[in-house]
Structure formats: structure tokens, C-alpha cells
PDB file of C-alpha atoms and ligand atoms in Angstrom:
ATOM      1  CA  MET A   1      -6.500  12.341 -46.230  1.00  0.00           C
ATOM      2  CA  LEU A   2      -6.452  11.455 -42.573  1.00  0.00           C
ATOM      3  CA  ASN A   3      -5.914   7.720 -42.255  1.00  0.00           C
ATOM      4  CA  LEU A   4      -6.625   5.471 -39.280  1.00  0.00           C
ATOM      5  CA  ASN A   5      -7.437   2.415 -41.349  1.00  0.00           C
ATOM      6  CA  PHE A   6      -4.440   0.195 -40.969  1.00  0.00           C
ATOM      7  CA  THR A   7      -4.675  -3.451 -42.005  1.00  0.00           C
ATOM      8  CA  GLN A   8      -2.599  -4.433 -38.987  1.00  0.00           C
ATOM      9  CA  PHE A   9      -2.210  -2.692 -35.634  1.00  0.00           C
ATOM     10  CA  PRO A  10       0.868  -0.427 -35.994  1.00  0.00           C
ATOM     11  CA  ALA A  11       3.112  -1.596 -33.150  1.00  0.00           C
ATOM     12  CA  LEU A  12       6.000   0.845 -32.670  1.00  0.00           C
ATOM     13  CA  GLU A  13       9.409   0.662 -31.057  1.00  0.00           C
ATOM     14  CA  THR A  14      11.669   3.267 -29.474  1.00  0.00           C
ATOM     15  CA  HIS A  15      15.070   2.992 -27.835  1.00  0.00           C
ATOM     16  CA  ARG A  16      13.624   1.542 -24.586  1.00  0.00           C
ATOM     17  CA  LEU A  17       9.980   0.891 -25.368  1.00  0.00           C
ATOM     18  CA  ILE A  18       7.520  -1.284 -27.198  1.00  0.00           C
ATOM     19  CA  LEU A  19       4.222   0.380 -28.102  1.00  0.00           C
ATOM     20  CA  ARG A  20       1.727  -2.371 -28.855  1.00  0.00           C
ATOM     21  CA  GLU A  21      -1.962  -3.174 -29.060  1.00  0.00           C
ATOM     22  CA  HIS A  22      -3.994  -3.708 -25.878  1.00  0.00           C
ATOM     23  CA  ALA A  23      -4.845  -7.316 -25.097  1.00  0.00           C
ATOM     24  CA  LEU A  24      -7.083  -8.896 -22.455  1.00  0.00           C
ATOM     25  CA  PRO A  25      -4.091 -10.013 -20.307  1.00  0.00           C
ATOM     26  CA  ASP A  26      -3.356  -6.268 -19.831  1.00  0.00           C
ATOM     27  CA  ALA A  27      -6.596  -5.975 -17.826  1.00  0.00           C
ATOM     28  CA  ASP A  28      -4.925  -6.225 -14.388  1.00  0.00           C
ATOM     29  CA  ALA A  29      -2.292  -3.599 -15.183  1.00  0.00           C
ATOM     30  CA  LEU A  30      -4.809  -1.260 -16.811  1.00  0.00           C
ATOM     31  CA  PHE A  31      -7.183  -1.653 -13.871  1.00  0.00           C
ATOM     32  CA  ALA A  32      -4.324  -0.847 -11.487  1.00  0.00           C
ATOM     33  CA  LEU A  33      -3.478   2.295 -13.490  1.00  0.00           C
ATOM     34  CA  ARG A  34      -7.047   3.544 -13.802  1.00  0.00           C
ATOM     35  CA  THR A  35      -7.799   3.057 -10.113  1.00  0.00           C
ATOM     36  CA  ASN A  36      -4.502   4.575  -8.925  1.00  0.00           C
ATOM     37  CA  GLU A  37      -5.453   7.978  -7.498  1.00  0.00           C
ATOM     38  CA  THR A  38      -1.928   9.340  -8.060  1.00  0.00           C
ATOM     39  CA  VAL A  39      -2.222   8.563 -11.770  1.00  0.00           C
ATOM     40  CA  MET A  40      -5.866   9.651 -11.984  1.00  0.00           C
ATOM     41  CA  GLN A  41      -5.551  12.835  -9.918  1.00  0.00           C
ATOM     42  CA  TYR A  42      -6.164  15.061 -12.961  1.00  0.00           C
ATOM     43  CA  ILE A  43      -7.971  12.590 -15.180  1.00  0.00           C
ATOM     44  CA  ASP A  44     -11.578  13.400 -14.556  1.00  0.00           C
ATOM     45  CA  ARG A  45     -13.120  10.126 -15.686  1.00  0.00           C
ATOM     46  CA  GLU A  46     -15.083   7.500 -13.849  1.00  0.00           C
ATOM     47  CA  ARG A  47     -12.803   4.856 -12.338  1.00  0.00           C
ATOM     48  CA  PRO A  48     -13.506   1.303 -13.498  1.00  0.00           C
ATOM     49  CA  LYS A  49     -15.477  -0.723 -10.972  1.00  0.00           C
ATOM     50  CA  ASP A  50     -14.015  -4.106 -11.720  1.00  0.00           C
ATOM     51  CA  LEU A  51     -11.934  -6.166 -14.109  1.00  0.00           C
ATOM     52  CA  SER A  52     -14.866  -7.026 -16.305  1.00  0.00           C
ATOM     53  CA  GLU A  53     -15.441  -3.315 -16.967  1.00  0.00           C
ATOM     54  CA  ILE A  54     -11.769  -2.969 -17.914  1.00  0.00           C
ATOM     55  CA  LYS A  55     -11.994  -5.942 -20.251  1.00  0.00           C
ATOM     56  CA  THR A  56     -14.945  -4.287 -21.997  1.00  0.00           C
ATOM     57  CA  PHE A  57     -12.834  -1.136 -22.230  1.00  0.00           C
ATOM     58  CA  ILE A  58      -9.985  -3.064 -23.879  1.00  0.00           C
ATOM     59  CA  THR A  59     -12.378  -4.687 -26.325  1.00  0.00           C
ATOM     60  CA  SER A  60     -13.831  -1.297 -27.204  1.00  0.00           C
ATOM     61  CA  PHE A  61     -10.297   0.145 -27.784  1.00  0.00           C
ATOM     62  CA  ASN A  62      -9.598  -2.697 -30.169  1.00  0.00           C
ATOM     63  CA  GLU A  63     -12.947  -2.400 -31.940  1.00  0.00           C
ATOM     64  CA  GLY A  64     -12.399   1.364 -32.154  1.00  0.00           C
ATOM     65  CA  PHE A  65      -9.085   0.684 -33.872  1.00  0.00           C
ATOM     66  CA  GLU A  66     -10.739  -1.689 -36.344  1.00  0.00           C
ATOM     67  CA  LYS A  67     -13.341   0.957 -37.173  1.00  0.00           C
ATOM     68  CA  GLY A  68     -10.662   3.635 -37.546  1.00  0.00           C
ATOM     69  CA  ASP A  69     -11.969   5.690 -34.598  1.00  0.00           C
ATOM     70  CA  ASN A  70      -8.995   5.591 -32.235  1.00  0.00           C
ATOM     71  CA  LEU A  71      -5.512   4.204 -31.850  1.00  0.00           C
ATOM     72  CA  ALA A  72      -4.315   3.352 -28.350  1.00  0.00           C
ATOM     73  CA  TRP A  73      -0.958   1.778 -27.573  1.00  0.00           C
ATOM     74  CA  VAL A  74       0.144  -0.085 -24.451  1.00  0.00           C
ATOM     75  CA  ILE A  75       3.544   1.137 -23.268  1.00  0.00           C
ATOM     76  CA  ALA A  76       5.921  -1.638 -22.157  1.00  0.00           C
ATOM     77  CA  LEU A  77       9.653  -1.817 -21.603  1.00  0.00           C
ATOM     78  CA  LYS A  78      11.504  -3.834 -24.241  1.00  0.00           C
ATOM     79  CA  GLU A  79      12.897  -6.149 -21.574  1.00  0.00           C
ATOM     80  CA  ASN A  80       9.354  -7.069 -20.468  1.00  0.00           C
ATOM     81  CA  PRO A  81       6.930  -6.485 -23.360  1.00  0.00           C
ATOM     82  CA  ALA A  82       4.065  -8.357 -21.682  1.00  0.00           C
ATOM     83  CA  HIS A  83       4.026  -5.964 -18.701  1.00  0.00           C
ATOM     84  CA  MET A  84       1.998  -2.827 -19.337  1.00  0.00           C
ATOM     85  CA  ILE A  85       3.449   0.241 -17.598  1.00  0.00           C
ATOM     86  CA  GLY A  86       1.364   2.907 -19.307  1.00  0.00           C
ATOM     87  CA  SER A  87      -0.630   3.903 -22.323  1.00  0.00           C
ATOM     88  CA  ILE A  88      -0.633   6.525 -25.041  1.00  0.00           C
ATOM     89  CA  GLY A  89      -2.957   7.062 -27.931  1.00  0.00           C
ATOM     90  CA  TYR A  90      -5.216   9.071 -30.178  1.00  0.00           C
ATOM     91  CA  TRP A  91      -8.926   9.371 -29.642  1.00  0.00           C
ATOM     92  CA  ARG A  92     -11.798  11.798 -30.313  1.00  0.00           C
ATOM     93  CA  THR A  93     -10.717  11.652 -33.952  1.00  0.00           C
ATOM     94  CA  ASP A  94     -12.099  14.595 -35.876  1.00  0.00           C
ATOM     95  CA  TYR A  95     -11.996  13.389 -39.478  1.00  0.00           C
ATOM     96  CA  ALA A  96     -13.461  16.567 -40.971  1.00  0.00           C
ATOM     97  CA  ASN A  97     -10.587  18.637 -39.600  1.00  0.00           C
ATOM     98  CA  HIS A  98      -7.808  15.989 -39.729  1.00  0.00           C
ATOM     99  CA  ARG A  99      -7.288  16.169 -36.006  1.00  0.00           C
ATOM    100  CA  ALA A 100      -7.126  13.740 -33.079  1.00  0.00           C
ATOM    101  CA  GLU A 101      -6.632  14.181 -29.365  1.00  0.00           C
ATOM    102  CA  ILE A 102      -3.627  12.629 -27.680  1.00  0.00           C
ATOM    103  CA  GLY A 103      -3.730  11.135 -24.187  1.00  0.00           C
ATOM    104  CA  TYR A 104      -1.184   9.305 -22.051  1.00  0.00           C
ATOM    105  CA  MET A 105      -0.625   7.878 -18.592  1.00  0.00           C
ATOM    106  CA  LEU A 106       2.216   6.072 -16.877  1.00  0.00           C
ATOM    107  CA  HIS A 107       2.589   4.090 -13.659  1.00  0.00           C
ATOM    108  CA  PRO A 108       4.261   6.346 -11.019  1.00  0.00           C
ATOM    109  CA  ASP A 109       7.139   3.865 -10.541  1.00  0.00           C
ATOM    110  CA  TYR A 110       8.369   5.019 -13.965  1.00  0.00           C
ATOM    111  CA  TRP A 111       7.764   8.783 -13.762  1.00  0.00           C
ATOM    112  CA  ARG A 112      10.499  11.303 -14.616  1.00  0.00           C
ATOM    113  CA  LYS A 113      12.626   8.869 -16.615  1.00  0.00           C
ATOM    114  CA  GLY A 114      11.712  10.362 -19.986  1.00  0.00           C
ATOM    115  CA  ILE A 115       9.405   7.468 -20.865  1.00  0.00           C
ATOM    116  CA  ILE A 116       6.377   9.456 -21.982  1.00  0.00           C
ATOM    117  CA  SER A 117       8.700  11.838 -23.840  1.00  0.00           C
ATOM    118  CA  GLU A 118      10.133   8.892 -25.744  1.00  0.00           C
ATOM    119  CA  ALA A 119       6.635   7.548 -26.501  1.00  0.00           C
ATOM    120  CA  LEU A 120       5.364  11.017 -27.479  1.00  0.00           C
ATOM    121  CA  ILE A 121       8.158  11.632 -29.988  1.00  0.00           C
ATOM    122  CA  LYS A 122       7.333   8.351 -31.714  1.00  0.00           C
ATOM    123  CA  THR A 123       3.547   8.693 -31.663  1.00  0.00           C
ATOM    124  CA  ILE A 124       3.598  12.339 -32.776  1.00  0.00           C
ATOM    125  CA  ALA A 125       5.812  11.380 -35.748  1.00  0.00           C
ATOM    126  CA  PHE A 126       3.459   8.488 -36.499  1.00  0.00           C
ATOM    127  CA  GLY A 127       0.429  10.781 -36.252  1.00  0.00           C
ATOM    128  CA  PHE A 128       1.845  13.293 -38.708  1.00  0.00           C
ATOM    129  CA  GLU A 129       3.619  10.951 -41.114  1.00  0.00           C
ATOM    130  CA  ASN A 130       1.433   7.827 -41.154  1.00  0.00           C
ATOM    131  CA  MET A 131      -2.001   9.000 -40.053  1.00  0.00           C
ATOM    132  CA  ASN A 132      -1.585  12.297 -41.874  1.00  0.00           C
ATOM    133  CA  LEU A 133      -3.021  14.341 -39.024  1.00  0.00           C
ATOM    134  CA  HIS A 134      -3.015  18.064 -39.634  1.00  0.00           C
ATOM    135  CA  SER A 135      -3.077  18.859 -35.936  1.00  0.00           C
ATOM    136  CA  ILE A 136      -2.887  17.101 -32.593  1.00  0.00           C
ATOM    137  CA  LYS A 137      -4.906  18.374 -29.683  1.00  0.00           C
ATOM    138  CA  ALA A 138      -4.479  17.797 -25.954  1.00  0.00           C
ATOM    139  CA  ASN A 139      -6.958  18.652 -23.215  1.00  0.00           C
ATOM    140  CA  ILE A 140      -5.656  18.970 -19.665  1.00  0.00           C
ATOM    141  CA  ASN A 141      -7.070  19.730 -16.266  1.00  0.00           C
ATOM    142  CA  PRO A 142      -5.395  23.111 -15.489  1.00  0.00           C
ATOM    143  CA  GLY A 143      -4.014  21.603 -12.261  1.00  0.00           C
ATOM    144  CA  ASN A 144      -1.995  19.058 -14.227  1.00  0.00           C
ATOM    145  CA  ASP A 145       1.359  20.835 -14.405  1.00  0.00           C
ATOM    146  CA  ALA A 146       3.264  17.645 -15.332  1.00  0.00           C
ATOM    147  CA  SER A 147       1.113  17.220 -18.419  1.00  0.00           C
ATOM    148  CA  ARG A 148       1.315  20.938 -19.280  1.00  0.00           C
ATOM    149  CA  GLN A 149       5.131  20.886 -19.038  1.00  0.00           C
ATOM    150  CA  ILE A 150       5.544  17.759 -21.134  1.00  0.00           C
ATOM    151  CA  LEU A 151       3.271  19.162 -23.851  1.00  0.00           C
ATOM    152  CA  LYS A 152       5.210  22.433 -23.953  1.00  0.00           C
ATOM    153  CA  LYS A 153       8.485  20.517 -24.054  1.00  0.00           C
ATOM    154  CA  HIS A 154       7.234  18.768 -27.201  1.00  0.00           C
ATOM    155  CA  GLY A 155       6.201  21.946 -28.975  1.00  0.00           C
ATOM    156  CA  PHE A 156       2.495  22.130 -28.126  1.00  0.00           C
ATOM    157  CA  VAL A 157       1.116  25.625 -27.627  1.00  0.00           C
ATOM    158  CA  LYS A 158      -1.769  26.712 -25.470  1.00  0.00           C
ATOM    159  CA  GLU A 159      -4.765  27.456 -27.653  1.00  0.00           C
ATOM    160  CA  ALA A 160      -7.692  27.849 -25.318  1.00  0.00           C
ATOM    161  CA  TYR A 161      -8.950  27.845 -21.784  1.00  0.00           C
ATOM    162  CA  PHE A 162     -12.547  26.797 -21.368  1.00  0.00           C
ATOM    163  CA  LYS A 163     -14.168  27.723 -18.097  1.00  0.00           C
ATOM    164  CA  GLU A 164     -16.497  25.173 -16.492  1.00  0.00           C
ATOM    165  CA  ASP A 165     -16.132  23.095 -19.634  1.00  0.00           C
ATOM    166  CA  TYR A 166     -17.263  19.701 -18.450  1.00  0.00           C
ATOM    167  CA  TYR A 167     -19.243  18.154 -15.686  1.00  0.00           C
ATOM    168  CA  PHE A 168     -17.674  15.520 -13.459  1.00  0.00           C
ATOM    169  CA  LYS A 169     -18.878  14.362 -10.079  1.00  0.00           C
ATOM    170  CA  GLY A 170     -21.059  17.319  -9.282  1.00  0.00           C
ATOM    171  CA  GLN A 171     -18.678  20.022 -10.525  1.00  0.00           C
ATOM    172  CA  PHE A 172     -18.071  21.922 -13.748  1.00  0.00           C
ATOM    173  CA  LEU A 173     -14.327  21.719 -14.416  1.00  0.00           C
ATOM    174  CA  ASP A 174     -12.126  23.965 -16.553  1.00  0.00           C
ATOM    175  CA  SER A 175     -10.076  22.621 -19.487  1.00  0.00           C
ATOM    176  CA  GLU A 176      -6.843  23.912 -20.947  1.00  0.00           C
ATOM    177  CA  ILE A 177      -6.389  23.054 -24.615  1.00  0.00           C
ATOM    178  CA  TYR A 178      -3.022  22.566 -26.324  1.00  0.00           C
ATOM    179  CA  GLY A 179      -2.303  22.045 -30.012  1.00  0.00           C
ATOM    180  CA  LEU A 180       0.538  20.996 -32.298  1.00  0.00           C
ATOM    181  CA  LEU A 181       0.436  21.556 -36.078  1.00  0.00           C
ATOM    182  CA  ASN A 182       1.904  19.158 -38.619  1.00  0.00           C
ATOM    183  CA  PRO A 183       5.146  20.900 -39.647  1.00  0.00           C
ATOM    184  CA  ASN A 184       5.028  19.287 -43.107  1.00  0.00           C
ATOM    185  CA  HIS A 185       1.588  20.609 -44.085  1.00  0.00           C
TER     186      HIS A 185
HETATM  187  C1  COA B   1       2.330  13.440 -17.134  1.00  0.00           C
HETATM  188  C2  COA B   1       3.106  12.111 -17.178  1.00  0.00           C
HETATM  189  C3  COA B   1       2.525  11.280 -18.303  1.00  0.00           C
HETATM  190  C4  COA B   1       4.590  12.425 -17.457  1.00  0.00           C
HETATM  191  O1  COA B   1       5.272  11.220 -17.777  1.00  0.00           O
HETATM  192  P1  COA B   1       6.861  11.031 -17.543  1.00  0.00           P
HETATM  193  O2  COA B   1       7.311   9.842 -18.331  1.00  0.00           O
HETATM  194  O3  COA B   1       7.136  11.046 -16.093  1.00  0.00           O
HETATM  195  O4  COA B   1       7.424  12.341 -18.229  1.00  0.00           O
HETATM  196  P2  COA B   1       8.936  12.538 -18.742  1.00  0.00           P
HETATM  197  O5  COA B   1       9.883  11.900 -17.800  1.00  0.00           O
HETATM  198  O6  COA B   1       9.004  12.143 -20.182  1.00  0.00           O
HETATM  199  O7  COA B   1       9.050  14.112 -18.586  1.00  0.00           O
HETATM  200  C5  COA B   1       9.234  14.981 -19.650  1.00  0.00           C
HETATM  201  C6  COA B   1       9.045  16.405 -19.203  1.00  0.00           C
HETATM  202  O8  COA B   1       7.721  16.597 -18.730  1.00  0.00           O
HETATM  203  C7  COA B   1       7.734  17.533 -17.637  1.00  0.00           C
HETATM  204  N1  COA B   1       7.289  16.845 -16.417  1.00  0.00           N
HETATM  205  C8  COA B   1       7.065  15.503 -16.230  1.00  0.00           C
HETATM  206  N2  COA B   1       6.619  15.275 -14.971  1.00  0.00           N
HETATM  207  C9  COA B   1       6.555  16.484 -14.364  1.00  0.00           C
HETATM  208  C10 COA B   1       6.145  16.909 -13.070  1.00  0.00           C
HETATM  209  N3  COA B   1       5.735  16.038 -12.155  1.00  0.00           N
HETATM  210  N4  COA B   1       6.172  18.237 -12.805  1.00  0.00           N
HETATM  211  C11 COA B   1       6.570  19.138 -13.721  1.00  0.00           C
HETATM  212  N5  COA B   1       7.000  18.791 -14.979  1.00  0.00           N
HETATM  213  C12 COA B   1       6.971  17.493 -15.278  1.00  0.00           C
HETATM  214  C13 COA B   1       9.167  17.995 -17.496  1.00  0.00           C
HETATM  215  O9  COA B   1       9.324  19.096 -18.363  1.00  0.00           O
HETATM  216  C14 COA B   1       9.923  16.795 -18.034  1.00  0.00           C
HETATM  217  O10 COA B   1      11.189  17.113 -18.511  1.00  0.00           O
HETATM  218  P3  COA B   1      12.452  16.999 -17.500  1.00  0.00           P
HETATM  219  O11 COA B   1      12.347  15.681 -16.779  1.00  0.00           O
HETATM  220  O12 COA B   1      13.608  17.112 -18.437  1.00  0.00           O
HETATM  221  O13 COA B   1      12.288  18.167 -16.583  1.00  0.00           O
HETATM  222  C15 COA B   1       2.980  11.337 -15.855  1.00  0.00           C
HETATM  223  O14 COA B   1       3.264  12.213 -14.809  1.00  0.00           O
HETATM  224  C16 COA B   1       1.611  10.721 -15.630  1.00  0.00           C
HETATM  225  O15 COA B   1       1.323   9.585 -16.038  1.00  0.00           O
HETATM  226  N6  COA B   1       0.719  11.452 -14.924  1.00  0.00           N
HETATM  227  C17 COA B   1      -0.611  10.922 -14.603  1.00  0.00           C
HETATM  228  C18 COA B   1      -1.498  10.748 -15.804  1.00  0.00           C
HETATM  229  C19 COA B   1      -1.808  12.064 -16.502  1.00  0.00           C
HETATM  230  O16 COA B   1      -2.054  13.069 -15.849  1.00  0.00           O
HETATM  231  N7  COA B   1      -1.826  12.030 -17.836  1.00  0.00           N
HETATM  232  C20 COA B   1      -2.094  13.192 -18.639  1.00  0.00           C
HETATM  233  C21 COA B   1      -3.544  13.449 -18.746  1.00  0.00           C
HETATM  234  S1  COA B   1      -3.833  14.925 -19.723  1.00  0.00           S
END
């Protein structure tokens, strides 16, 4: 069975990174990420208005984890674990079909250093081995070539293209859907 009910938040470690739970002191860094138009160029979500909105967001991530709805990690470098540089996690959990959607973002100062690749390898393994996901889904804006390339590099295959799939700021935007199956199922 799909399992997101962990007694403790599953902090993870890779060669260079700590993947840990969000905490209120991450609010400044998360606000900076989610209002950075370079980062958000292809993330068609409302930008947070202020820090209090971001703090509510962090609280809802953590409550979502407690309820078994989502699992979102802060990405930090081992040499500075308190400093959030990005995030990665599972959301839109589809219990009936043992699937969750993966999402990730990283501060541009750290792009193209293999950081999200390193985090993806660890979180994909965790998703298949510990959460027992049958498949992982990713939904990208078709303009997001960086995200498309990283997904393909990690074995995801294109499964669908939905035209005018969702409404954001007065426009219906297309989505490209990628999927990865659990190789052990
Ligand atoms: C997409 C993103 C997470 C990539 O993170 P990253 O740590 O820079 O990626 P990596 O260094 O691990 O790159 C791994 C591979 O992804 C692909 N890739 C990453 N950035 C790319 C870019 N700008 N253009 C094309 N391919 C890119 C390459 O195949 C790369 O392998 P290579 O460096 O050996 O060529 C980062 O650009 C980002 O945060 N973008 C904004 C947020 C976002 O769009 N998130 C995804 C929403 S669906």
C-alpha cells in the first residue's frame, strides 16, 4: 500500500545536500524563491503577497505531511543546513492509484550544478522504496525546457499533452505530463 504516514519527518541526505522539513525560519528564503520571476517563469501559480502568506504555506505543508497528503523537503547544502536553497516534494497524492506528483525549484545561484539531479535521485528512490508509489507524475509548462530535460535525464517519459488545461491569469495554459513507473512493481 502507498504510505505517506511516517511517525517522523523523513529527512534525507545526499553527497552534498540535506533534505529536511520546512520550518518557519525558512519563510524569508521561500518568499524570495516564490517571488523570483526567473524561478517562477514557468510555475503558473499565484505569487505570495507577503511573509505571513508564506508562513501559512509552510504550516499547511507541515500539516499536509502530518495528514499524509504531501511530503515537501527543503533543499540545503550540508555546509549550511539552515539556509534553504530550494525545495522538492510530492503533492497531489492519488492514493487510489498509488501515485504522487513531484515538483522542485532551486535558487538560480545554484542552477546547473547537478543539485536537483542529486535531490531527484534520492527522492525518487524514497518514493518507490519507502512510500511505495507505483508511479510518479510531473506536470510542466511546455515552455519549461530545463524541467523537461531533467525529467528525461531521470527516466521520465512523456505521457500526455493537455491543451488549454488550466486557467491562470486570464489564459488557458497547456500542460505536458511526464511519468516514471516503479521498476520494482
Ligand atoms: C529545472 C531546475 C529545477 C533544474 O535544476 P538544476 O539543479 O539546475 O538541474 P541540474 O543541474 O541537476 O541539471 C540536470 C539536467 O537537467 C537539464 N537542465 C537543467 N537546466 C537546464 C536548462 N536551463 N536548459 C536545458 N536543460 C537543463 C540538463 O539535462 C541537465 O544535465 P546537464 O547539466 O548534464 O546537461 C531549475 O532550473 C529551476 O529551479 N527552475 C525553476 C523552477 C522550475 O521551473 N521548476 C520545475 C517546475 S515543473
